[in-house]
Each structure stands twice: as C-alpha cells, then as structure tokens.
Amino acid sequence: MKKYCLPVLMLVTFETIAVTLWLAKDNLFYLLNFSYIGISIFIGQMLFICRYKHARRIVQLLIGLYMLI
C-alpha cells in the first residue's frame, strides 16, 4: 500500500492545482489541462509500479496526445 502513495499524492496535487486555478481564473482550460497531466502521471507511475510490460509506450502515447491537443 505504501508504494501507491507517490502516484496518489501526485494526482491529488495536480487536481488541487487544477481546481484552484479553474475557480480563481474562471477558465475551464486549467481544469482540463492539469487534470490530463495529473491523470497521465498517475497512470504512468501505476503502470511502472505494477511492472506492466508496455508502460513506457503508454506514457509516451499519453504525452504525445497531450502535445497534439
């Protein structure tokens, strides 16, 4: 259970930033942007913890899709 603390902490951090900026600036872009980044980091870290064979490729795909948007 302790090994999952860092990914969850990263997700909570990015979601906190997302909601704070969204409410402060009244711009939905901040919520979507930081949520996507936080979820991508969370997924990547969880896949590496679980030693998923294609974890690196999935993370590269998520980053590449983010850069296209």
CSV table of N, CA and C in Angstrom, one decimal:
chain,number,residue,atom,x,y,z
A,1,MET,N,0.8,-1.2,0.0
A,1,MET,CA,0.0,0.0,0.0
A,1,MET,C,0.9,1.3,0.0
A,2,LYS,N,2.0,1.2,0.6
A,2,LYS,CA,2.9,2.3,0.7
A,2,LYS,C,3.4,2.7,-0.6
A,3,LYS,N,3.6,1.8,-1.5
A,3,LYS,CA,4.2,2.1,-2.8
A,3,LYS,C,3.2,2.9,-3.7
A,4,TYR,N,1.9,2.9,-3.3
A,4,TYR,CA,1.0,3.7,-4.1
A,4,TYR,C,0.8,5.1,-3.6
A,5,CYS,N,1.5,5.5,-2.6
A,5,CYS,CA,1.4,6.8,-2.0
A,5,CYS,C,1.8,7.9,-3.0
A,6,LEU,N,3.0,7.7,-3.6
A,6,LEU,CA,3.5,8.8,-4.5
A,6,LEU,C,2.6,9.0,-5.7
A,7,PRO,N,2.1,8.0,-6.4
A,7,PRO,CA,1.2,8.3,-7.5
A,7,PRO,C,-0.1,9.0,-7.1
A,8,VAL,N,-0.6,8.6,-5.9
A,8,VAL,CA,-1.9,9.2,-5.4
A,8,VAL,C,-1.6,10.7,-5.0
A,9,LEU,N,-0.4,10.9,-4.4
A,9,LEU,CA,0.0,12.2,-4.0
A,9,LEU,C,0.1,13.2,-5.2
A,10,MET,N,0.7,12.6,-6.3
A,10,MET,CA,0.9,13.4,-7.5
A,10,MET,C,-0.5,13.8,-8.1
A,11,LEU,N,-1.4,12.8,-8.1
A,11,LEU,CA,-2.7,13.0,-8.7
A,11,LEU,C,-3.5,14.1,-7.9
A,12,VAL,N,-3.4,14.0,-6.6
A,12,VAL,CA,-4.1,14.9,-5.7
A,12,VAL,C,-3.5,16.3,-5.9
A,13,THR,N,-2.2,16.4,-6.0
A,13,THR,CA,-1.5,17.7,-6.2
A,13,THR,C,-2.0,18.4,-7.5
A,14,PHE,N,-2.0,17.6,-8.6
A,14,PHE,CA,-2.4,18.2,-9.8
A,14,PHE,C,-3.9,18.5,-9.8
A,15,GLU,N,-4.7,17.7,-9.2
A,15,GLU,CA,-6.1,18.0,-9.2
A,15,GLU,C,-6.4,19.3,-8.3
A,16,THR,N,-5.6,19.4,-7.2
A,16,THR,CA,-5.8,20.6,-6.4
A,16,THR,C,-5.4,21.9,-7.2
A,17,ILE,N,-4.3,21.8,-7.9
A,17,ILE,CA,-3.9,22.9,-8.7
A,17,ILE,C,-4.9,23.2,-9.8
A,18,ALA,N,-5.5,22.2,-10.4
A,18,ALA,CA,-6.5,22.3,-11.5
A,18,ALA,C,-7.7,23.0,-10.9
A,19,VAL,N,-8.2,22.6,-9.8
A,19,VAL,CA,-9.5,23.1,-9.3
A,19,VAL,C,-9.2,24.6,-8.8
A,20,THR,N,-8.1,24.8,-8.2
A,20,THR,CA,-7.8,26.1,-7.7
A,20,THR,C,-7.7,27.1,-8.8
A,21,LEU,N,-6.9,26.8,-9.8
A,21,LEU,CA,-6.8,27.7,-11.0
A,21,LEU,C,-8.1,27.9,-11.7
A,22,TRP,N,-8.9,26.8,-11.8
A,22,TRP,CA,-10.1,26.9,-12.5
A,22,TRP,C,-11.1,27.9,-11.8
A,23,LEU,N,-11.1,27.8,-10.5
A,23,LEU,CA,-12.0,28.6,-9.7
A,23,LEU,C,-11.5,30.1,-9.7
A,24,ALA,N,-10.2,30.2,-9.6
A,24,ALA,CA,-9.6,31.6,-9.4
A,24,ALA,C,-9.6,32.3,-10.8
A,25,LYS,N,-9.3,31.7,-11.9
A,25,LYS,CA,-9.3,32.3,-13.2
A,25,LYS,C,-10.6,32.2,-14.0
A,26,ASP,N,-11.5,31.4,-13.5
A,26,ASP,CA,-12.8,31.1,-14.2
A,26,ASP,C,-12.5,30.7,-15.7
A,27,ASN,N,-11.6,29.8,-15.8
A,27,ASN,CA,-11.2,29.3,-17.2
A,27,ASN,C,-11.2,27.8,-17.1
A,28,LEU,N,-12.0,27.1,-17.9
A,28,LEU,CA,-12.1,25.7,-17.9
A,28,LEU,C,-10.8,25.0,-18.4
A,29,PHE,N,-10.0,25.7,-19.2
A,29,PHE,CA,-8.8,25.2,-19.7
A,29,PHE,C,-7.9,24.6,-18.6
A,30,TYR,N,-7.8,25.4,-17.5
A,30,TYR,CA,-6.9,25.0,-16.4
A,30,TYR,C,-7.3,23.6,-15.8
A,31,LEU,N,-8.6,23.5,-15.7
A,31,LEU,CA,-9.1,22.2,-15.1
A,31,LEU,C,-8.8,21.0,-16.0
A,32,LEU,N,-9.1,21.2,-17.3
A,32,LEU,CA,-8.8,20.1,-18.2
A,32,LEU,C,-7.3,19.8,-18.4
A,33,ASN,N,-6.5,20.9,-18.5
A,33,ASN,CA,-5.1,20.8,-18.7
A,33,ASN,C,-4.4,20.1,-17.6
A,34,PHE,N,-4.6,20.6,-16.4
A,34,PHE,CA,-3.9,20.0,-15.2
A,34,PHE,C,-4.5,18.6,-14.8
A,35,SER,N,-5.8,18.4,-15.1
A,35,SER,CA,-6.3,17.1,-14.8
A,35,SER,C,-5.7,16.0,-15.8
A,36,TYR,N,-5.6,16.4,-17.0
A,36,TYR,CA,-5.0,15.5,-18.0
A,36,TYR,C,-3.6,15.1,-17.6
A,37,ILE,N,-2.8,16.1,-17.3
A,37,ILE,CA,-1.4,15.9,-16.9
A,37,ILE,C,-1.3,15.0,-15.6
A,38,GLY,N,-2.1,15.4,-14.6
A,38,GLY,CA,-2.1,14.6,-13.4
A,38,GLY,C,-2.5,13.1,-13.6
A,39,ILE,N,-3.6,12.9,-14.4
A,39,ILE,CA,-4.0,11.6,-14.6
A,39,ILE,C,-3.0,10.8,-15.4
A,40,SER,N,-2.3,11.5,-16.4
A,40,SER,CA,-1.3,10.8,-17.2
A,40,SER,C,-0.1,10.4,-16.3
A,41,ILE,N,0.3,11.3,-15.4
A,41,ILE,CA,1.4,10.9,-14.5
A,41,ILE,C,1.0,9.8,-13.6
A,42,PHE,N,-0.2,9.8,-13.1
A,42,PHE,CA,-0.8,8.8,-12.2
A,42,PHE,C,-0.8,7.4,-12.9
A,43,ILE,N,-1.3,7.4,-14.1
A,43,ILE,CA,-1.4,6.2,-14.9
A,43,ILE,C,0.1,5.6,-15.1
A,44,GLY,N,1.0,6.5,-15.5
A,44,GLY,CA,2.3,6.1,-15.8
A,44,GLY,C,3.0,5.5,-14.6
A,45,GLN,N,2.9,6.2,-13.5
A,45,GLN,CA,3.5,5.7,-12.3
A,45,GLN,C,2.9,4.3,-11.8
A,46,MET,N,1.6,4.2,-11.9
A,46,MET,CA,1.0,3.0,-11.5
A,46,MET,C,1.4,1.8,-12.4
A,47,LEU,N,1.5,2.1,-13.7
A,47,LEU,CA,1.9,1.0,-14.6
A,47,LEU,C,3.4,0.6,-14.3
A,48,PHE,N,4.2,1.5,-14.0
A,48,PHE,CA,5.6,1.2,-13.7
A,48,PHE,C,5.7,0.4,-12.4
A,49,ILE,N,4.9,0.8,-11.4
A,49,ILE,CA,4.8,0.1,-10.1
A,49,ILE,C,4.4,-1.4,-10.3
A,50,CYS,N,3.4,-1.6,-11.2
A,50,CYS,CA,2.8,-2.9,-11.5
A,50,CYS,C,3.7,-3.7,-12.5
A,51,ARG,N,4.8,-3.0,-12.9
A,51,ARG,CA,5.7,-3.7,-13.9
A,51,ARG,C,5.0,-4.1,-15.1
A,52,TYR,N,4.1,-3.3,-15.6
A,52,TYR,CA,3.4,-3.6,-16.9
A,52,TYR,C,4.4,-3.5,-18.0
A,53,LYS,N,4.4,-4.5,-18.9
A,53,LYS,CA,5.4,-4.6,-20.0
A,53,LYS,C,5.4,-3.4,-20.9
A,54,HIS,N,4.3,-2.8,-21.2
A,54,HIS,CA,4.3,-1.7,-22.2
A,54,HIS,C,4.0,-0.4,-21.5
A,55,ALA,N,4.4,-0.2,-20.3
A,55,ALA,CA,4.1,1.0,-19.5
A,55,ALA,C,4.8,2.2,-20.2
A,56,ARG,N,6.0,2.1,-20.6
A,56,ARG,CA,6.7,3.2,-21.2
A,56,ARG,C,6.0,3.7,-22.5
A,57,ARG,N,5.6,2.8,-23.3
A,57,ARG,CA,4.9,3.1,-24.6
A,57,ARG,C,3.6,3.8,-24.3
A,58,ILE,N,2.9,3.4,-23.3
A,58,ILE,CA,1.6,4.0,-22.9
A,58,ILE,C,1.9,5.5,-22.5
A,59,VAL,N,2.9,5.7,-21.7
A,59,VAL,CA,3.2,7.0,-21.2
A,59,VAL,C,3.6,7.9,-22.4
A,60,GLN,N,4.4,7.4,-23.3
A,60,GLN,CA,4.8,8.1,-24.5
A,60,GLN,C,3.6,8.5,-25.3
A,61,LEU,N,2.6,7.6,-25.4
A,61,LEU,CA,1.4,7.9,-26.2
A,61,LEU,C,0.6,9.0,-25.5
A,62,LEU,N,0.5,8.9,-24.2
A,62,LEU,CA,-0.2,10.0,-23.4
A,62,LEU,C,0.4,11.3,-23.6
A,63,ILE,N,1.7,11.4,-23.5
A,63,ILE,CA,2.5,12.6,-23.7
A,63,ILE,C,2.3,13.1,-25.1
A,64,GLY,N,2.4,12.2,-26.1
A,64,GLY,CA,2.3,12.6,-27.5
A,64,GLY,C,0.9,13.2,-27.8
A,65,LEU,N,-0.1,12.5,-27.2
A,65,LEU,CA,-1.5,13.0,-27.4
A,65,LEU,C,-1.7,14.4,-26.8
A,66,TYR,N,-1.1,14.6,-25.6
A,66,TYR,CA,-1.2,15.9,-25.0
A,66,TYR,C,-0.5,17.0,-25.9
A,67,MET,N,0.6,16.7,-26.5
A,67,MET,CA,1.2,17.7,-27.3
A,67,MET,C,0.4,18.0,-28.6
A,68,LEU,N,-0.4,17.0,-29.1
A,68,LEU,CA,-1.2,17.3,-30.2
A,68,LEU,C,-2.4,18.2,-29.9
A,69,ILE,N,-2.8,18.1,-28.7
A,69,ILE,CA,-4.0,18.9,-28.3
A,69,ILE,C,-3.6,20.3,-28.1
